[in-house]
JSON list of C-alpha atoms in Angstrom, two decimals:
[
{"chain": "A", "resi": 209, "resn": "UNK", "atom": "CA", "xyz": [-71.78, 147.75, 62.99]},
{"chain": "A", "resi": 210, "resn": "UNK", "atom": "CA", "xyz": [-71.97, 143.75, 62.23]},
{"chain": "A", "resi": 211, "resn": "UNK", "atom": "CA", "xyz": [-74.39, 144.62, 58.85]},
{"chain": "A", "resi": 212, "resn": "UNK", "atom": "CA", "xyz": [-71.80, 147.63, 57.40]},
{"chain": "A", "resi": 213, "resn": "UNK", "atom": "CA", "xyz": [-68.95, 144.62, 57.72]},
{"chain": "A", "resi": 214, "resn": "UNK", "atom": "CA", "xyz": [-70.75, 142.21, 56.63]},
{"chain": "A", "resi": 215, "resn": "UNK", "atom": "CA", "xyz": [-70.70, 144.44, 53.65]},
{"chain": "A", "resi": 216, "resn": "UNK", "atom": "CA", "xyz": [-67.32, 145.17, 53.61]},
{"chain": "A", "resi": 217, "resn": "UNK", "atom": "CA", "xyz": [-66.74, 141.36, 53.47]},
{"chain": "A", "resi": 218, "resn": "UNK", "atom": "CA", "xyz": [-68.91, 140.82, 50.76]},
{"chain": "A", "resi": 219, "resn": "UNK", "atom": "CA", "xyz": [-68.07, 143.46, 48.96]},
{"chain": "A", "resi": 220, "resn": "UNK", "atom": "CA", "xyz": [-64.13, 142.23, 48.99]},
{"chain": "A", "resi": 221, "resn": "UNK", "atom": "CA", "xyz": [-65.20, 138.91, 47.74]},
{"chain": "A", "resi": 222, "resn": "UNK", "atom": "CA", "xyz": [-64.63, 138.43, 43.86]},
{"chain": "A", "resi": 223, "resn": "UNK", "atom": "CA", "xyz": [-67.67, 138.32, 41.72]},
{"chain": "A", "resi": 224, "resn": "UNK", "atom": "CA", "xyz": [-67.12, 134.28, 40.98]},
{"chain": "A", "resi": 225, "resn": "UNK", "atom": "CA", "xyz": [-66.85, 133.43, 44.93]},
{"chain": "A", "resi": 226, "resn": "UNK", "atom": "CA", "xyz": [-69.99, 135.19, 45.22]},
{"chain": "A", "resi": 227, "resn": "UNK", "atom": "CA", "xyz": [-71.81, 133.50, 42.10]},
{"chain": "A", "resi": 228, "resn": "UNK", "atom": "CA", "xyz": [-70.11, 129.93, 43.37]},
{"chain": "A", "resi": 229, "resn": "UNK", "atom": "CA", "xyz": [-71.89, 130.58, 46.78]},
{"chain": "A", "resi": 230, "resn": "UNK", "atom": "CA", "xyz": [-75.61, 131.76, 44.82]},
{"chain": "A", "resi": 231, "resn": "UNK", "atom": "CA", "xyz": [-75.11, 128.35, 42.63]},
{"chain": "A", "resi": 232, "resn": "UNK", "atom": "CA", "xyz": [-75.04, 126.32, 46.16]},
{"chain": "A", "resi": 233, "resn": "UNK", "atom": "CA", "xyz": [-77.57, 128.03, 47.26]},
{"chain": "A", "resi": 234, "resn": "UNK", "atom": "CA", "xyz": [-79.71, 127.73, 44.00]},
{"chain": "A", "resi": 235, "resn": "UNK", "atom": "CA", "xyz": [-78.79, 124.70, 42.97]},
{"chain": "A", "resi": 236, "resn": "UNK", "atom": "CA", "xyz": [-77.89, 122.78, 46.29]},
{"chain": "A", "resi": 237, "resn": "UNK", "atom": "CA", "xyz": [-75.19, 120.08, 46.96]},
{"chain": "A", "resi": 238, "resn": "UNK", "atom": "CA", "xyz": [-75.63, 117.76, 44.48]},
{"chain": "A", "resi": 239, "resn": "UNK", "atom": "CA", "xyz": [-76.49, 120.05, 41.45]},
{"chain": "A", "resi": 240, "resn": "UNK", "atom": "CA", "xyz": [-74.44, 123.00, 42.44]},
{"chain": "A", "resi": 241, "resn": "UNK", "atom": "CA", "xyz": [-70.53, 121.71, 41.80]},
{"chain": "A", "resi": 242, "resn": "UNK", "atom": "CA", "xyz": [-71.57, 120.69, 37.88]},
{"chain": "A", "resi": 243, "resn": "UNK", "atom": "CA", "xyz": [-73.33, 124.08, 37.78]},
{"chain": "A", "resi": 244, "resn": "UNK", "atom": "CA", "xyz": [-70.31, 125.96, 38.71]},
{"chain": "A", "resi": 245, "resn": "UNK", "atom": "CA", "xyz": [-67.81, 123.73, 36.60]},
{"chain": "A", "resi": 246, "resn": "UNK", "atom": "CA", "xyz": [-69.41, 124.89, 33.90]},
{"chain": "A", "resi": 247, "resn": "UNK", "atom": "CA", "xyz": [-70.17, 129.10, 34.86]},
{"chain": "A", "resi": 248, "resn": "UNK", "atom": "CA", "xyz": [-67.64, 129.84, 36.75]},
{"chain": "A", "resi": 249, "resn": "UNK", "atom": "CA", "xyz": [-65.33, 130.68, 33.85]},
{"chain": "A", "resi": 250, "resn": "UNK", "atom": "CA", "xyz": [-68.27, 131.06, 31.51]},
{"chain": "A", "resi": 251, "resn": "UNK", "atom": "CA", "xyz": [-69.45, 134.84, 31.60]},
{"chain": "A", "resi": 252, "resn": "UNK", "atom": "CA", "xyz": [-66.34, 137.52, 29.98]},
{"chain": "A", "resi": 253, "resn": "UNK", "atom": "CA", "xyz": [-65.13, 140.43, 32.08]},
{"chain": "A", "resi": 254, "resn": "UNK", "atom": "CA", "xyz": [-68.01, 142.53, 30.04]},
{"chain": "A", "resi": 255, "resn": "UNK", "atom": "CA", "xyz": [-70.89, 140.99, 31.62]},
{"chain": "A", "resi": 256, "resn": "UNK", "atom": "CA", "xyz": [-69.44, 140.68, 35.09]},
{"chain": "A", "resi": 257, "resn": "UNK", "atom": "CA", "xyz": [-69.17, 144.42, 35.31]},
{"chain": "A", "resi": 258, "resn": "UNK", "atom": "CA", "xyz": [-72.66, 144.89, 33.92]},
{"chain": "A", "resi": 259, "resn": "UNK", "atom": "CA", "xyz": [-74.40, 142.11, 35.78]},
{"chain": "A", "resi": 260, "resn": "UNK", "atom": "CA", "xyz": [-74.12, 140.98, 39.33]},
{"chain": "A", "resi": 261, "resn": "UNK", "atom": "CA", "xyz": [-73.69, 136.95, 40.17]},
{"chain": "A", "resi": 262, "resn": "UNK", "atom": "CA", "xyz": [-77.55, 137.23, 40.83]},
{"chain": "A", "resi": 263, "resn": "UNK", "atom": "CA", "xyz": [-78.25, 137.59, 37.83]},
{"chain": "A", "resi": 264, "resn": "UNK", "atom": "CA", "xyz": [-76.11, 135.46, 36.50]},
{"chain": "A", "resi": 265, "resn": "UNK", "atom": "CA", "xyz": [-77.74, 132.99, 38.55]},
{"chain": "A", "resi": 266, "resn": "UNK", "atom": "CA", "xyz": [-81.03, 133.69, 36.38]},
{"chain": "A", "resi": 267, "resn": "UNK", "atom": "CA", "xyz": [-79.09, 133.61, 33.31]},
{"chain": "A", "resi": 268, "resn": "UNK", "atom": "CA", "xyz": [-77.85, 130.02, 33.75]},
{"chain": "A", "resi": 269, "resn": "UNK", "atom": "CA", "xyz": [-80.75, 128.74, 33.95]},
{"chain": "A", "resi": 270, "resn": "UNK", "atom": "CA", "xyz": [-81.84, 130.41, 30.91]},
{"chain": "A", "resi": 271, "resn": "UNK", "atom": "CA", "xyz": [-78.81, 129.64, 29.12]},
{"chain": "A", "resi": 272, "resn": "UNK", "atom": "CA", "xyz": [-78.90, 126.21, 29.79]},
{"chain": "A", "resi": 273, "resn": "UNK", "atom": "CA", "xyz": [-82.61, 125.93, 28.25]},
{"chain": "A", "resi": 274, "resn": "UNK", "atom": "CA", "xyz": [-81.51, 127.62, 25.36]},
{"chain": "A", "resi": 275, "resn": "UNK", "atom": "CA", "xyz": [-78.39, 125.52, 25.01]},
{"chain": "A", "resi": 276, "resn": "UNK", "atom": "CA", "xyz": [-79.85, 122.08, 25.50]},
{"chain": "A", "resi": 277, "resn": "UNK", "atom": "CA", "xyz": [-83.32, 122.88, 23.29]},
{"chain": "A", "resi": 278, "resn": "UNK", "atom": "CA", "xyz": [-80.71, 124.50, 20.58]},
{"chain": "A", "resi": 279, "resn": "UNK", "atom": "CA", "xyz": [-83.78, 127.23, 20.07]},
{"chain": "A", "resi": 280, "resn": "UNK", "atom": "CA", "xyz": [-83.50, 131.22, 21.16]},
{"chain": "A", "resi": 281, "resn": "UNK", "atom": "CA", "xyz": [-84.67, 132.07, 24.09]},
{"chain": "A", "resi": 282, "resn": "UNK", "atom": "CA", "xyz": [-86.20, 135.72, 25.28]},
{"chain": "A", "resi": 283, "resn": "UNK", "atom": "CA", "xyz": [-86.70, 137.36, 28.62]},
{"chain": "A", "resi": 284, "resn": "UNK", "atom": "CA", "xyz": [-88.36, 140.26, 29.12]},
{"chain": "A", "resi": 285, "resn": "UNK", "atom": "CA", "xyz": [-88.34, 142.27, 32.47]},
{"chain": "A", "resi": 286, "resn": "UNK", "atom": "CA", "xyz": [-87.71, 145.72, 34.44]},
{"chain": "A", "resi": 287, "resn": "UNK", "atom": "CA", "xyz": [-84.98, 145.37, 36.93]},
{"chain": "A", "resi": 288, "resn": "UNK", "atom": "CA", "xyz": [-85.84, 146.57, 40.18]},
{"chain": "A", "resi": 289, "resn": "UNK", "atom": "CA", "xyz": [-85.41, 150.74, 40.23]},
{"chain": "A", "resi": 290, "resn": "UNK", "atom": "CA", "xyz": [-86.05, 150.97, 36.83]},
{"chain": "A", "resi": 291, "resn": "UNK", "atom": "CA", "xyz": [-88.85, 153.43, 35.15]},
{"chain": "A", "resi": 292, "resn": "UNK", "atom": "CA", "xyz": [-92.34, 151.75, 35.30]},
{"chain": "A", "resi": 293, "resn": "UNK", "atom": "CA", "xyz": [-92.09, 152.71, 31.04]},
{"chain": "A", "resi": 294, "resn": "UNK", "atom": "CA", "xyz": [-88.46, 150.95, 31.01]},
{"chain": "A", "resi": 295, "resn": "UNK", "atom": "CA", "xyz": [-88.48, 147.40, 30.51]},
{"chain": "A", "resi": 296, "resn": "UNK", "atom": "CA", "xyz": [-85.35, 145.09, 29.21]},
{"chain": "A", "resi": 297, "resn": "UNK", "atom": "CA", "xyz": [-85.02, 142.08, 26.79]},
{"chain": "A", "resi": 298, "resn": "UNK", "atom": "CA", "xyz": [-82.44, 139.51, 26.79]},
{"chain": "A", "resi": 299, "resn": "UNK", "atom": "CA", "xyz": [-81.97, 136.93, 23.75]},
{"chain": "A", "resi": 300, "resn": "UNK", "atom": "CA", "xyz": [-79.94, 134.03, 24.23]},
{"chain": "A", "resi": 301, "resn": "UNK", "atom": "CA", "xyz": [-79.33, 132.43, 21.14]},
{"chain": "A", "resi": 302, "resn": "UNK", "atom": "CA", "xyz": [-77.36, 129.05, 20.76]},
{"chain": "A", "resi": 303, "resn": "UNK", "atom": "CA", "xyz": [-76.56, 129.52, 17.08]},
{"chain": "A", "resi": 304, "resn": "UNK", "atom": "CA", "xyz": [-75.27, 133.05, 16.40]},
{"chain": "A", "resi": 305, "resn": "UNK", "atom": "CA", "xyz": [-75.69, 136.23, 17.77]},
{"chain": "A", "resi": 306, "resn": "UNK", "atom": "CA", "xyz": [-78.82, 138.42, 16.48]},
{"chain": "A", "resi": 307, "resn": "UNK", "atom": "CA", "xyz": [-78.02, 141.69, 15.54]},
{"chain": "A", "resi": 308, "resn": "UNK", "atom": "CA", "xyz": [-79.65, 144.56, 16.18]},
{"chain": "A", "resi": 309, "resn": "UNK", "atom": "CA", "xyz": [-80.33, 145.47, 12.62]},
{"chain": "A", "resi": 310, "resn": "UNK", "atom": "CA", "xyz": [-82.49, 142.01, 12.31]},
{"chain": "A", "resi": 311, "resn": "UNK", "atom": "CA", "xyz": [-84.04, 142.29, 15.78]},
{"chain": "A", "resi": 312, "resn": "UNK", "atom": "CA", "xyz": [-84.38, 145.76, 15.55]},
{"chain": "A", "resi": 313, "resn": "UNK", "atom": "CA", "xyz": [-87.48, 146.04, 12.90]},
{"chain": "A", "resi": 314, "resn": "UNK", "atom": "CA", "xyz": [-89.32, 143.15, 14.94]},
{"chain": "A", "resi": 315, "resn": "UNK", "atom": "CA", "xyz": [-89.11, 144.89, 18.52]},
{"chain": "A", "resi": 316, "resn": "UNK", "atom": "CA", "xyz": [-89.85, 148.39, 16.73]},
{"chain": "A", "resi": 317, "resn": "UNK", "atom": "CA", "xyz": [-93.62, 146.47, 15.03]},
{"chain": "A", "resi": 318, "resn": "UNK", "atom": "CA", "xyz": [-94.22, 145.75, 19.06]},
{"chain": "A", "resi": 319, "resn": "UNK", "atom": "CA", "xyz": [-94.06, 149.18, 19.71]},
{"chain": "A", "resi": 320, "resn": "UNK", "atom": "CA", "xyz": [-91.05, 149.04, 21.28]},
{"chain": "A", "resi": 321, "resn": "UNK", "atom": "CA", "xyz": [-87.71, 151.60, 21.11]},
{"chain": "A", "resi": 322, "resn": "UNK", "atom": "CA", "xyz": [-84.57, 150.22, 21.73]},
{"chain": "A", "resi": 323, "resn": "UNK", "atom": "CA", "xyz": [-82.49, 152.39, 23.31]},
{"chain": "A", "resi": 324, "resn": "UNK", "atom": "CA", "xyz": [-78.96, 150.29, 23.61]},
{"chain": "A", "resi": 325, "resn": "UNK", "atom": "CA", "xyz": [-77.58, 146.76, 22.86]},
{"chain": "A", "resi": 326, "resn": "UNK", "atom": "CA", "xyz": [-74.71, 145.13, 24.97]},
{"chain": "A", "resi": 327, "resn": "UNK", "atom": "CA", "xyz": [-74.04, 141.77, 23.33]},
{"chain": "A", "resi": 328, "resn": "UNK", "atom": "CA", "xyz": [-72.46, 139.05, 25.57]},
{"chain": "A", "resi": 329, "resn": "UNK", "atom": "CA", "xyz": [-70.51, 135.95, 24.92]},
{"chain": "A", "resi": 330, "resn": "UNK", "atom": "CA", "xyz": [-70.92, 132.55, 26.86]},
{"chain": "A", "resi": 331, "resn": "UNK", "atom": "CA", "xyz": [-68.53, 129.52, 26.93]},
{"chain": "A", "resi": 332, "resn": "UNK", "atom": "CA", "xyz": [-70.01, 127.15, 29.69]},
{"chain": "A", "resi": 333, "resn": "UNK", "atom": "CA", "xyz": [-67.35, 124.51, 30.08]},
{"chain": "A", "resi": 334, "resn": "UNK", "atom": "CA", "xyz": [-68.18, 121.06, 28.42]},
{"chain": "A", "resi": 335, "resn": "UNK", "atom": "CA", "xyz": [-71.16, 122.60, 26.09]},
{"chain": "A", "resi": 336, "resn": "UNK", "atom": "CA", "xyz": [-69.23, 122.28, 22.68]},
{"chain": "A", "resi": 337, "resn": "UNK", "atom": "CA", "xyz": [-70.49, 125.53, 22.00]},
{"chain": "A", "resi": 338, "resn": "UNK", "atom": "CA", "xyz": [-70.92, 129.52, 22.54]},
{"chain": "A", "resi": 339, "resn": "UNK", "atom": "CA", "xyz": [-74.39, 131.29, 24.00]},
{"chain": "A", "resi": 340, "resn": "UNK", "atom": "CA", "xyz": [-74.41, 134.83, 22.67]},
{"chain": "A", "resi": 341, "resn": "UNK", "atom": "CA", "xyz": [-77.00, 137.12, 25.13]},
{"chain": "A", "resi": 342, "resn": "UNK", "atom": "CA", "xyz": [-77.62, 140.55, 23.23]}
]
């Protein structure tokens, strides 16, 4: 009974409590509160409903590579449940986002198929500037 509200509790909770609370955890005390100053707000409505904080979590770190070496950025991997043939790509690019139509023709001479594109905007607070993740 104590693990099913648990769940309740945590599933009541608002996706930026939850990704303030993974930050702390991530990031600890001293790191954390600049972390979240500049997330929180960060990630649109979009990419909330398609990602959880988790992964958000991930993406930050990411994001703030890509941001501070002003260079695109790739991550490849197969989310848990996924078909061992299934894998997914994220590019973070500081600049401008890539469209599919240029990354398209690159991917396809790797042999891979790309299936769908969801294309993401990031404003971290106090960076001067956008992230795009496509």
């Amino acid at each position: 009974m104590e693990e099913v509200e648990r769940r309740l509790i945590e599933t009541g909770r608002s996706w930026k409590a939850r990704l303030r609370d993974i930050l702390v955890e991530k990031f600890g005390g001293e790191k954390a509160p600049r972390m979240m100053r500049r997330f929180v707000e960060a990630f649109p409505a979009s990419y909330r409903e398609h990602f959880d904080p988790q992964t958000a979590a991930s993406d930050i770190g990411l994001i703030e590579r890509s941001l501070s070496a002003r260079v695109l950025t790739l991550h490849l991997y197969r989310p848990a449940g996924t078909d061992a043939n299934q894998i997914h790509l994220k590019i973070y690019s500081p600049s401008q986002q890539v469209s599919l139509s240029d990354a398209l023709p690159v991917l396809e001479n790797m042999g891979l198929r790309v299936i769908s594109e969801m294309s993401y905007v990031v404003e971290p607070h106090g960076a001067g500037s956008k992230l795009w993740i496509s």
